[in-house]
Amino acid sequence: VDVANTYTTMAAIYAKQGEYAEALLVYEKSKAVMIKARGHEDVLVAVLYNEMATVKEKQGKYTDAMELHEKSLAIRNKMLGHDHVEVATSYTGIAKIYQAQ
């Protein structure tokens, strides 16, 4: 998990610098490590999907961003329940996509 967190930090830096393609590659590495360590339906995997969706949105790839937000939402709903604040975060991401289109 420490390796995944390091990748996530690196990806966030790339994203802040506007290097979106590189950010997505590093987020994918983080996701692979996290899934191997914690499984496909872990809340931290949902966070990664959310971060990746934000990058896709910045690239103007709204369909891809929506798919990632929906994956995040599905995991959060299943693992945390419909009333959890992190579920609201996923809905906010989806709303931003609709607003941007």
mmCIF file of N, CA, C and O in Angstrom:
data_model
loop_
_atom_site.group_PDB
_atom_site.id
_atom_site.type_symbol
_atom_site.label_atom_id
_atom_site.label_comp_id
_atom_site.label_asym_id
_atom_site.label_seq_id
_atom_site.Cartn_x
_atom_site.Cartn_y
_atom_site.Cartn_z
ATOM 1 N N VAL A 1 0.835 -1.196 0.000
ATOM 2 C CA VAL A 1 0.000 0.000 0.000
ATOM 3 C C VAL A 1 0.880 1.260 0.000
ATOM 4 O O VAL A 1 0.518 2.260 -0.615
ATOM 5 N N ASP A 2 2.032 1.208 0.658
ATOM 6 C CA ASP A 2 2.933 2.366 0.667
ATOM 7 C C ASP A 2 3.387 2.723 -0.747
ATOM 8 O O ASP A 2 3.488 3.904 -1.089
ATOM 9 N N VAL A 3 3.657 1.707 -1.561
ATOM 10 C CA VAL A 3 4.069 1.956 -2.939
ATOM 11 C C VAL A 3 2.934 2.632 -3.705
ATOM 12 O O VAL A 3 3.154 3.600 -4.442
ATOM 13 N N ALA A 4 1.725 2.157 -3.501
ATOM 14 C CA ALA A 4 0.567 2.762 -4.165
ATOM 15 C C ALA A 4 0.400 4.211 -3.743
ATOM 16 O O ALA A 4 0.109 5.083 -4.576
ATOM 17 N N ASN A 5 0.583 4.493 -2.471
ATOM 18 C CA ASN A 5 0.465 5.871 -1.993
ATOM 19 C C ASN A 5 1.533 6.771 -2.607
ATOM 20 O O ASN A 5 1.262 7.930 -2.936
ATOM 21 N N THR A 6 2.735 6.239 -2.780
ATOM 22 C CA THR A 6 3.795 7.008 -3.424
ATOM 23 C C THR A 6 3.441 7.309 -4.870
ATOM 24 O O THR A 6 3.593 8.443 -5.336
ATOM 25 N N TYR A 7 2.945 6.301 -5.584
ATOM 26 C CA TYR A 7 2.500 6.525 -6.964
ATOM 27 C C TYR A 7 1.391 7.577 -7.014
ATOM 28 O O TYR A 7 1.386 8.446 -7.891
ATOM 29 N N THR A 8 0.456 7.503 -6.086
ATOM 30 C CA THR A 8 -0.648 8.454 -6.063
ATOM 31 C C THR A 8 -0.143 9.878 -5.871
ATOM 32 O O THR A 8 -0.607 10.813 -6.538
ATOM 33 N N THR A 9 0.805 10.045 -4.976
ATOM 34 C CA THR A 9 1.393 11.370 -4.753
ATOM 35 C C THR A 9 2.090 11.870 -6.011
ATOM 36 O O THR A 9 1.932 13.039 -6.402
ATOM 37 N N MET A 10 2.834 10.995 -6.649
ATOM 38 C CA MET A 10 3.525 11.368 -7.893
ATOM 39 C C MET A 10 2.507 11.768 -8.970
ATOM 40 O O MET A 10 2.698 12.773 -9.676
ATOM 41 N N ALA A 11 1.448 10.992 -9.095
ATOM 42 C CA ALA A 11 0.427 11.281 -10.106
ATOM 43 C C ALA A 11 -0.232 12.631 -9.851
ATOM 44 O O ALA A 11 -0.484 13.395 -10.791
ATOM 45 N N ALA A 12 -0.499 12.924 -8.587
ATOM 46 C CA ALA A 12 -1.114 14.213 -8.247
ATOM 47 C C ALA A 12 -0.189 15.367 -8.636
ATOM 48 O O ALA A 12 -0.661 16.414 -9.115
ATOM 49 N N ILE A 13 1.094 15.184 -8.463
ATOM 50 C CA ILE A 13 2.063 16.225 -8.852
ATOM 51 C C ILE A 13 2.046 16.415 -10.367
ATOM 52 O O ILE A 13 2.007 17.547 -10.863
ATOM 53 N N TYR A 14 2.072 15.311 -11.110
ATOM 54 C CA TYR A 14 1.990 15.411 -12.564
ATOM 55 C C TYR A 14 0.716 16.141 -12.983
ATOM 56 O O TYR A 14 0.738 16.994 -13.873
ATOM 57 N N ALA A 15 -0.398 15.813 -12.356
ATOM 58 C CA ALA A 15 -1.669 16.443 -12.701
ATOM 59 C C ALA A 15 -1.627 17.946 -12.425
ATOM 60 O O ALA A 15 -2.086 18.747 -13.244
ATOM 61 N N LYS A 16 -1.067 18.330 -11.289
ATOM 62 C CA LYS A 16 -0.955 19.756 -10.963
ATOM 63 C C LYS A 16 -0.099 20.499 -11.976
ATOM 64 O O LYS A 16 -0.313 21.683 -12.235
ATOM 65 N N GLN A 17 0.881 19.813 -12.543
ATOM 66 C CA GLN A 17 1.762 20.410 -13.535
ATOM 67 C C GLN A 17 1.140 20.395 -14.940
ATOM 68 O O GLN A 17 1.751 20.862 -15.892
ATOM 69 N N GLY A 18 -0.050 19.828 -15.053
ATOM 70 C CA GLY A 18 -0.704 19.752 -16.351
ATOM 71 C C GLY A 18 -0.229 18.611 -17.219
ATOM 72 O O GLY A 18 -0.581 18.528 -18.397
ATOM 73 N N GLU A 19 0.538 17.707 -16.652
ATOM 74 C CA GLU A 19 1.032 16.539 -17.380
ATOM 75 C C GLU A 19 0.051 15.378 -17.176
ATOM 76 O O GLU A 19 0.322 14.416 -16.467
ATOM 77 N N TYR A 20 -1.099 15.521 -17.817
ATOM 78 C CA TYR A 20 -2.213 14.618 -17.560
ATOM 79 C C TYR A 20 -1.972 13.188 -18.021
ATOM 80 O O TYR A 20 -2.342 12.246 -17.323
ATOM 81 N N ALA A 21 -1.346 13.013 -19.169
ATOM 82 C CA ALA A 21 -1.086 11.650 -19.654
ATOM 83 C C ALA A 21 -0.171 10.909 -18.689
ATOM 84 O O ALA A 21 -0.416 9.737 -18.362
ATOM 85 N N GLU A 22 0.866 11.583 -18.221
ATOM 86 C CA GLU A 22 1.790 10.963 -17.264
ATOM 87 C C GLU A 22 1.081 10.684 -15.942
ATOM 88 O O GLU A 22 1.279 9.631 -15.335
ATOM 89 N N ALA A 23 0.240 11.616 -15.519
ATOM 90 C CA ALA A 23 -0.515 11.421 -14.280
ATOM 91 C C ALA A 23 -1.375 10.160 -14.363
ATOM 92 O O ALA A 23 -1.402 9.351 -13.432
ATOM 93 N N LEU A 24 -2.050 9.982 -15.486
ATOM 94 C CA LEU A 24 -2.908 8.808 -15.637
ATOM 95 C C LEU A 24 -2.113 7.513 -15.637
ATOM 96 O O LEU A 24 -2.551 6.510 -15.055
ATOM 97 N N LEU A 25 -0.951 7.522 -16.273
ATOM 98 C CA LEU A 25 -0.101 6.322 -16.263
ATOM 99 C C LEU A 25 0.301 5.948 -14.838
ATOM 100 O O LEU A 25 0.275 4.772 -14.457
ATOM 101 N N VAL A 26 0.656 6.938 -14.049
ATOM 102 C CA VAL A 26 1.095 6.670 -12.678
ATOM 103 C C VAL A 26 -0.099 6.285 -11.803
ATOM 104 O O VAL A 26 0.013 5.403 -10.943
ATOM 105 N N TYR A 27 -1.261 6.910 -12.027
ATOM 106 C CA TYR A 27 -2.464 6.486 -11.293
ATOM 107 C C TYR A 27 -2.790 5.024 -11.603
ATOM 108 O O TYR A 27 -3.211 4.273 -10.725
ATOM 109 N N GLU A 28 -2.603 4.608 -12.851
ATOM 110 C CA GLU A 28 -2.845 3.201 -13.216
ATOM 111 C C GLU A 28 -1.912 2.267 -12.449
ATOM 112 O O GLU A 28 -2.328 1.204 -12.001
ATOM 113 N N LYS A 29 -0.659 2.669 -12.301
ATOM 114 C CA LYS A 29 0.285 1.863 -11.523
ATOM 115 C C LYS A 29 -0.179 1.761 -10.068
ATOM 116 O O LYS A 29 -0.148 0.682 -9.469
ATOM 117 N N SER A 30 -0.599 2.886 -9.528
ATOM 118 C CA SER A 30 -1.090 2.903 -8.154
ATOM 119 C C SER A 30 -2.302 1.992 -7.997
ATOM 120 O O SER A 30 -2.399 1.216 -7.045
ATOM 121 N N LYS A 31 -3.216 2.086 -8.948
ATOM 122 C CA LYS A 31 -4.430 1.260 -8.903
ATOM 123 C C LYS A 31 -4.087 -0.221 -8.954
ATOM 124 O O LYS A 31 -4.650 -1.030 -8.199
ATOM 125 N N ALA A 32 -3.141 -0.597 -9.815
ATOM 126 C CA ALA A 32 -2.751 -2.007 -9.924
ATOM 127 C C ALA A 32 -2.184 -2.521 -8.610
ATOM 128 O O ALA A 32 -2.530 -3.628 -8.160
ATOM 129 N N VAL A 33 -1.334 -1.731 -7.982
ATOM 130 C CA VAL A 33 -0.750 -2.127 -6.691
ATOM 131 C C VAL A 33 -1.846 -2.218 -5.629
ATOM 132 O O VAL A 33 -1.885 -3.181 -4.841
ATOM 133 N N MET A 34 -2.731 -1.234 -5.612
ATOM 134 C CA MET A 34 -3.796 -1.211 -4.600
ATOM 135 C C MET A 34 -4.751 -2.390 -4.765
ATOM 136 O O MET A 34 -5.139 -3.023 -3.784
ATOM 137 N N ILE A 35 -5.112 -2.696 -5.992
ATOM 138 C CA ILE A 35 -6.009 -3.827 -6.231
ATOM 139 C C ILE A 35 -5.344 -5.133 -5.810
ATOM 140 O O ILE A 35 -5.985 -5.985 -5.191
ATOM 141 N N LYS A 36 -4.077 -5.275 -6.117
ATOM 142 C CA LYS A 36 -3.360 -6.491 -5.711
ATOM 143 C C LYS A 36 -3.322 -6.620 -4.189
ATOM 144 O O LYS A 36 -3.472 -7.704 -3.641
ATOM 145 N N ALA A 37 -3.149 -5.500 -3.501
ATOM 146 C CA ALA A 37 -3.033 -5.524 -2.043
ATOM 147 C C ALA A 37 -4.379 -5.603 -1.334
ATOM 148 O O ALA A 37 -4.491 -6.259 -0.295
ATOM 149 N N ARG A 38 -5.397 -4.942 -1.883
ATOM 150 C CA ARG A 38 -6.649 -4.794 -1.133
ATOM 151 C C ARG A 38 -7.899 -5.278 -1.852
ATOM 152 O O ARG A 38 -8.964 -5.314 -1.256
ATOM 153 N N GLY A 39 -7.799 -5.588 -3.136
ATOM 154 C CA GLY A 39 -8.954 -6.067 -3.889
ATOM 155 C C GLY A 39 -9.605 -4.959 -4.707
ATOM 156 O O GLY A 39 -9.377 -3.771 -4.498
ATOM 157 N N HIS A 40 -10.446 -5.390 -5.653
ATOM 158 C CA HIS A 40 -11.094 -4.471 -6.595
ATOM 159 C C HIS A 40 -12.113 -3.542 -5.944
ATOM 160 O O HIS A 40 -12.380 -2.467 -6.479
ATOM 161 N N GLU A 41 -12.685 -3.951 -4.849
ATOM 162 C CA GLU A 41 -13.787 -3.183 -4.267
ATOM 163 C C GLU A 41 -13.389 -2.449 -2.991
ATOM 164 O O GLU A 41 -14.228 -2.174 -2.145
ATOM 165 N N ASP A 42 -12.145 -2.085 -2.889
ATOM 166 C CA ASP A 42 -11.682 -1.344 -1.724
ATOM 167 C C ASP A 42 -11.977 0.148 -1.897
ATOM 168 O O ASP A 42 -11.937 0.673 -3.012
ATOM 169 N N VAL A 43 -12.238 0.822 -0.818
ATOM 170 C CA VAL A 43 -12.553 2.248 -0.850
ATOM 171 C C VAL A 43 -11.376 3.056 -1.413
ATOM 172 O O VAL A 43 -11.583 4.046 -2.123
ATOM 173 N N LEU A 44 -10.158 2.629 -1.144
ATOM 174 C CA LEU A 44 -9.001 3.349 -1.685
ATOM 175 C C LEU A 44 -8.918 3.221 -3.206
ATOM 176 O O LEU A 44 -8.444 4.139 -3.883
ATOM 177 N N VAL A 45 -9.401 2.131 -3.752
ATOM 178 C CA VAL A 45 -9.492 1.993 -5.204
ATOM 179 C C VAL A 45 -10.523 2.987 -5.736
ATOM 180 O O VAL A 45 -10.315 3.626 -6.773
ATOM 181 N N ALA A 46 -11.612 3.158 -5.010
ATOM 182 C CA ALA A 46 -12.629 4.143 -5.400
ATOM 183 C C ALA A 46 -12.042 5.551 -5.427
ATOM 184 O O ALA A 46 -12.340 6.345 -6.330
ATOM 185 N N VAL A 47 -11.198 5.861 -4.465
ATOM 186 C CA VAL A 47 -10.539 7.174 -4.437
ATOM 187 C C VAL A 47 -9.678 7.354 -5.689
ATOM 188 O O VAL A 47 -9.688 8.419 -6.313
ATOM 189 N N LEU A 48 -8.966 6.314 -6.075
ATOM 190 C CA LEU A 48 -8.132 6.394 -7.276
ATOM 191 C C LEU A 48 -8.972 6.611 -8.521
ATOM 192 O O LEU A 48 -8.614 7.422 -9.385
ATOM 193 N N TYR A 49 -10.093 5.915 -8.622
ATOM 194 C CA TYR A 49 -10.988 6.146 -9.757
ATOM 195 C C TYR A 49 -11.439 7.606 -9.786
ATOM 196 O O TYR A 49 -11.517 8.226 -10.847
ATOM 197 N N ASN A 50 -11.744 8.154 -8.638
ATOM 198 C CA ASN A 50 -12.167 9.544 -8.550
ATOM 199 C C ASN A 50 -11.060 10.487 -9.024
ATOM 200 O O ASN A 50 -11.310 11.435 -9.786
ATOM 201 N N GLU A 51 -9.832 10.238 -8.581
ATOM 202 C CA GLU A 51 -8.702 11.078 -8.991
ATOM 203 C C GLU A 51 -8.455 10.977 -10.492
ATOM 204 O O GLU A 51 -8.189 11.982 -11.162
ATOM 205 N N MET A 52 -8.544 9.771 -11.014
ATOM 206 C CA MET A 52 -8.360 9.571 -12.449
ATOM 207 C C MET A 52 -9.465 10.277 -13.241
ATOM 208 O O MET A 52 -9.206 10.865 -14.296
ATOM 209 N N ALA A 53 -10.673 10.249 -12.723
ATOM 210 C CA ALA A 53 -11.791 10.932 -13.381
ATOM 211 C C ALA A 53 -11.551 12.432 -13.443
ATOM 212 O O ALA A 53 -11.847 13.078 -14.455
ATOM 213 N N THR A 54 -10.996 12.985 -12.391
ATOM 214 C CA THR A 54 -10.700 14.416 -12.365
ATOM 215 C C THR A 54 -9.699 14.779 -13.461
ATOM 216 O O THR A 54 -9.850 15.800 -14.142
ATOM 217 N N VAL A 55 -8.700 13.942 -13.665
ATOM 218 C CA VAL A 55 -7.714 14.182 -14.719
ATOM 219 C C VAL A 55 -8.386 14.088 -16.093
ATOM 220 O O VAL A 55 -8.170 14.934 -16.964
ATOM 221 N N LYS A 56 -9.196 13.066 -16.278
ATOM 222 C CA LYS A 56 -9.910 12.911 -17.554
ATOM 223 C C LYS A 56 -10.793 14.125 -17.833
ATOM 224 O O LYS A 56 -10.885 14.593 -18.972
ATOM 225 N N GLU A 57 -11.433 14.632 -16.792
ATOM 226 C CA GLU A 57 -12.271 15.817 -16.948
ATOM 227 C C GLU A 57 -11.426 17.007 -17.411
ATOM 228 O O GLU A 57 -11.824 17.757 -18.302
ATOM 229 N N LYS A 58 -10.258 17.178 -16.832
ATOM 230 C CA LYS A 58 -9.366 18.278 -17.222
ATOM 231 C C LYS A 58 -8.906 18.134 -18.669
ATOM 232 O O LYS A 58 -8.623 19.123 -19.330
ATOM 233 N N GLN A 59 -8.859 16.905 -19.151
ATOM 234 C CA GLN A 59 -8.495 16.655 -20.544
ATOM 235 C C GLN A 59 -9.696 16.852 -21.482
ATOM 236 O O GLN A 59 -9.544 16.783 -22.695
ATOM 237 N N GLY A 60 -10.870 17.063 -20.915
ATOM 238 C CA GLY A 60 -12.078 17.196 -21.725
ATOM 239 C C GLY A 60 -12.654 15.859 -22.158
ATOM 240 O O GLY A 60 -13.522 15.801 -23.023
ATOM 241 N N LYS A 61 -12.207 14.783 -21.536
ATOM 242 C CA LYS A 61 -12.678 13.429 -21.865
ATOM 243 C C LYS A 61 -13.804 13.059 -20.895
ATOM 244 O O LYS A 61 -13.635 12.254 -19.985
ATOM 245 N N TYR A 62 -14.949 13.673 -21.126
ATOM 246 C CA TYR A 62 -16.054 13.580 -20.173
ATOM 247 C C TYR A 62 -16.665 12.185 -20.083
ATOM 248 O O TYR A 62 -17.057 11.763 -19.002
ATOM 249 N N THR A 63 -16.731 11.477 -21.197
ATOM 250 C CA THR A 63 -17.281 10.116 -21.159
ATOM 251 C C THR A 63 -16.404 9.208 -20.301
ATOM 252 O O THR A 63 -16.912 8.459 -19.456
ATOM 253 N N ASP A 64 -15.100 9.309 -20.500
ATOM 254 C CA ASP A 64 -14.161 8.515 -19.693
ATOM 255 C C ASP A 64 -14.248 8.908 -18.218
ATOM 256 O O ASP A 64 -14.231 8.050 -17.330
ATOM 257 N N ALA A 65 -14.338 10.211 -17.973
ATOM 258 C CA ALA A 65 -14.436 10.701 -16.593
ATOM 259 C C ALA A 65 -15.702 10.177 -15.926
ATOM 260 O O ALA A 65 -15.666 9.745 -14.769
ATOM 261 N N MET A 66 -16.806 10.181 -16.657
ATOM 262 C CA MET A 66 -18.074 9.705 -16.096
ATOM 263 C C MET A 66 -17.972 8.230 -15.735
ATOM 264 O O MET A 66 -18.426 7.811 -14.663
ATOM 265 N N GLU A 67 -17.374 7.431 -16.603
ATOM 266 C CA GLU A 67 -17.226 5.999 -16.323
ATOM 267 C C GLU A 67 -16.423 5.768 -15.043
ATOM 268 O O GLU A 67 -16.766 4.899 -14.236
ATOM 269 N N LEU A 68 -15.369 6.532 -14.870
ATOM 270 C CA LEU A 68 -14.538 6.381 -13.673
ATOM 271 C C LEU A 68 -15.282 6.826 -12.415
ATOM 272 O O LEU A 68 -15.206 6.163 -11.378
ATOM 273 N N HIS A 69 -16.020 7.919 -12.507
ATOM 274 C CA HIS A 69 -16.823 8.359 -11.357
ATOM 275 C C HIS A 69 -17.878 7.317 -10.999
ATOM 276 O O HIS A 69 -18.156 7.076 -9.822
ATOM 277 N N GLU A 70 -18.470 6.702 -12.008
ATOM 278 C CA GLU A 70 -19.486 5.680 -11.751
ATOM 279 C C GLU A 70 -18.879 4.440 -11.090
ATOM 280 O O GLU A 70 -19.502 3.831 -10.217
ATOM 281 N N LYS A 71 -17.664 4.063 -11.486
ATOM 282 C CA LYS A 71 -16.980 2.952 -10.819
ATOM 283 C C LYS A 71 -16.722 3.294 -9.352
ATOM 284 O O LYS A 71 -16.932 2.474 -8.466
ATOM 285 N N SER A 72 -16.256 4.518 -9.127
ATOM 286 C CA SER A 72 -16.010 4.973 -7.765
ATOM 287 C C SER A 72 -17.297 4.935 -6.945
ATOM 288 O O SER A 72 -17.311 4.445 -5.812
ATOM 289 N N LEU A 73 -18.365 5.442 -7.516
ATOM 290 C CA LEU A 73 -19.656 5.464 -6.829
ATOM 291 C C LEU A 73 -20.133 4.055 -6.479
ATOM 292 O O LEU A 73 -20.599 3.809 -5.356
ATOM 293 N N ALA A 74 -20.003 3.130 -7.401
ATOM 294 C CA ALA A 74 -20.452 1.757 -7.159
ATOM 295 C C ALA A 74 -19.698 1.125 -5.982
ATOM 296 O O ALA A 74 -20.310 0.483 -5.111
ATOM 297 N N ILE A 75 -18.392 1.324 -5.955
ATOM 298 C CA ILE A 75 -17.596 0.772 -4.851
ATOM 299 C C ILE A 75 -17.997 1.420 -3.537
ATOM 300 O O ILE A 75 -18.207 0.741 -2.529
ATOM 301 N N ARG A 76 -18.091 2.734 -3.529
ATOM 302 C CA ARG A 76 -18.424 3.447 -2.295
ATOM 303 C C ARG A 76 -19.806 3.070 -1.787
ATOM 304 O O ARG A 76 -19.992 2.882 -0.583
ATOM 305 N N ASN A 77 -20.774 2.966 -2.687
ATOM 306 C CA ASN A 77 -22.119 2.550 -2.265
ATOM 307 C C ASN A 77 -22.087 1.174 -1.614
ATOM 308 O O ASN A 77 -22.690 0.957 -0.562
ATOM 309 N N LYS A 78 -21.382 0.252 -2.257
ATOM 310 C CA LYS A 78 -21.331 -1.120 -1.751
ATOM 311 C C LYS A 78 -20.588 -1.222 -0.424
ATOM 312 O O LYS A 78 -21.034 -1.907 0.496
ATOM 313 N N MET A 79 -19.455 -0.544 -0.332
ATOM 314 C CA MET A 79 -18.598 -0.705 0.838
ATOM 315 C C MET A 79 -18.958 0.219 2.005
ATOM 316 O O MET A 79 -18.708 -0.123 3.158
ATOM 317 N N LEU A 80 -19.526 1.381 1.699
ATOM 318 C CA LEU A 80 -19.770 2.370 2.751
ATOM 319 C C LEU A 80 -21.254 2.619 3.027
ATOM 320 O O LEU A 80 -21.591 3.161 4.076
ATOM 321 N N GLY A 81 -22.093 2.280 2.074
ATOM 322 C CA GLY A 81 -23.517 2.551 2.233
ATOM 323 C C GLY A 81 -23.907 3.857 1.562
ATOM 324 O O GLY A 81 -23.079 4.754 1.369
ATOM 325 N N HIS A 82 -25.175 3.957 1.228
ATOM 326 C CA HIS A 82 -25.680 5.079 0.440
ATOM 327 C C HIS A 82 -25.621 6.420 1.162
ATOM 328 O O HIS A 82 -25.634 7.468 0.515
ATOM 329 N N ASP A 83 -25.548 6.414 2.469
ATOM 330 C CA ASP A 83 -25.601 7.659 3.230
ATOM 331 C C ASP A 83 -24.224 8.198 3.631
ATOM 332 O O ASP A 83 -24.145 9.202 4.331
ATOM 333 N N HIS A 84 -23.166 7.570 3.183
ATOM 334 C CA HIS A 84 -21.819 7.985 3.585
ATOM 335 C C HIS A 84 -21.374 9.226 2.807
ATOM 336 O O HIS A 84 -21.713 9.408 1.640
ATOM 337 N N VAL A 85 -20.593 10.069 3.463
ATOM 338 C CA VAL A 85 -20.129 11.312 2.853
ATOM 339 C C VAL A 85 -19.279 11.064 1.598
ATOM 340 O O VAL A 85 -19.317 11.862 0.658
ATOM 341 N N GLU A 86 -18.531 9.986 1.546
ATOM 342 C CA GLU A 86 -17.721 9.712 0.358
ATOM 343 C C GLU A 86 -18.580 9.356 -0.853
ATOM 344 O O GLU A 86 -18.159 9.559 -1.992
ATOM 345 N N VAL A 87 -19.769 8.845 -0.605
ATOM 346 C CA VAL A 87 -20.711 8.603 -1.695
ATOM 347 C C VAL A 87 -21.117 9.950 -2.300
ATOM 348 O O VAL A 87 -21.206 10.110 -3.522
ATOM 349 N N ALA A 88 -21.326 10.922 -1.440
ATOM 350 C CA ALA A 88 -21.659 12.268 -1.911
ATOM 351 C C ALA A 88 -20.538 12.837 -2.777
ATOM 352 O O ALA A 88 -20.793 13.545 -3.756
ATOM 353 N N THR A 89 -19.295 12.526 -2.441
ATOM 354 C CA THR A 89 -18.155 12.984 -3.241
ATOM 355 C C THR A 89 -18.248 12.444 -4.667
ATOM 356 O O THR A 89 -17.990 13.176 -5.631
ATOM 357 N N SER A 90 -18.635 11.189 -4.803
ATOM 358 C CA SER A 90 -18.794 10.611 -6.137
ATOM 359 C C SER A 90 -19.920 11.291 -6.900
ATOM 360 O O SER A 90 -19.789 11.596 -8.088
ATOM 361 N N TYR A 91 -21.028 11.549 -6.220
ATOM 362 C CA TYR A 91 -22.136 12.246 -6.882
ATOM 363 C C TYR A 91 -21.726 13.651 -7.309
ATOM 364 O O TYR A 91 -22.120 14.126 -8.376
ATOM 365 N N THR A 92 -20.926 14.305 -6.510
ATOM 366 C CA THR A 92 -20.433 15.643 -6.864
ATOM 367 C C THR A 92 -19.579 15.583 -8.120
ATOM 368 O O THR A 92 -19.702 16.438 -9.007
ATOM 369 N N GLY A 93 -18.714 14.578 -8.209
ATOM 370 C CA GLY A 93 -17.897 14.408 -9.409
ATOM 371 C C GLY A 93 -18.751 14.198 -10.649
ATOM 372 O O GLY A 93 -18.479 14.781 -11.708
ATOM 373 N N ILE A 94 -19.793 13.405 -10.522
ATOM 374 C CA ILE A 94 -20.704 13.159 -11.640
ATOM 375 C C ILE A 94 -21.417 14.453 -12.027
ATOM 376 O O ILE A 94 -21.534 14.784 -13.217
ATOM 377 N N ALA A 95 -21.850 15.207 -11.045
ATOM 378 C CA ALA A 95 -22.520 16.479 -11.319
ATOM 379 C C ALA A 95 -21.602 17.448 -12.055
ATOM 380 O O ALA A 95 -22.038 18.163 -12.964
ATOM 381 N N LYS A 96 -20.327 17.466 -11.678
ATOM 382 C CA LYS A 96 -19.366 18.350 -12.350
ATOM 383 C C LYS A 96 -19.220 17.990 -13.822
ATOM 384 O O LYS A 96 -19.045 18.870 -14.669
ATOM 385 N N ILE A 97 -19.285 16.709 -14.133
ATOM 386 C CA ILE A 97 -19.199 16.287 -15.520
ATOM 387 C C ILE A 97 -20.402 16.807 -16.291
ATOM 388 O O ILE A 97 -20.266 17.374 -17.384
ATOM 389 N N TYR A 98 -21.590 16.629 -15.738
ATOM 390 C CA TYR A 98 -22.790 17.137 -16.404
ATOM 391 C C TYR A 98 -22.715 18.639 -16.592
ATOM 392 O O TYR A 98 -23.090 19.177 -17.649
ATOM 393 N N GLN A 99 -22.208 19.342 -15.608
ATOM 394 C CA GLN A 99 -22.082 20.793 -15.676
ATOM 395 C C GLN A 99 -21.085 21.215 -16.767
ATOM 396 O O GLN A 99 -21.300 22.192 -17.476
ATOM 397 N N ALA A 100 -19.999 20.463 -16.899
ATOM 398 C CA ALA A 100 -18.958 20.813 -17.863
ATOM 399 C C ALA A 100 -19.372 20.550 -19.310
ATOM 400 O O ALA A 100 -18.859 21.185 -20.221
ATOM 401 N N GLN A 101 -20.321 19.636 -19.492
ATOM 402 C CA GLN A 101 -20.699 19.267 -20.867
ATOM 403 C C GLN A 101 -21.580 20.291 -21.480
ATOM 404 O O GLN A 101 -22.334 20.888 -21.484
#
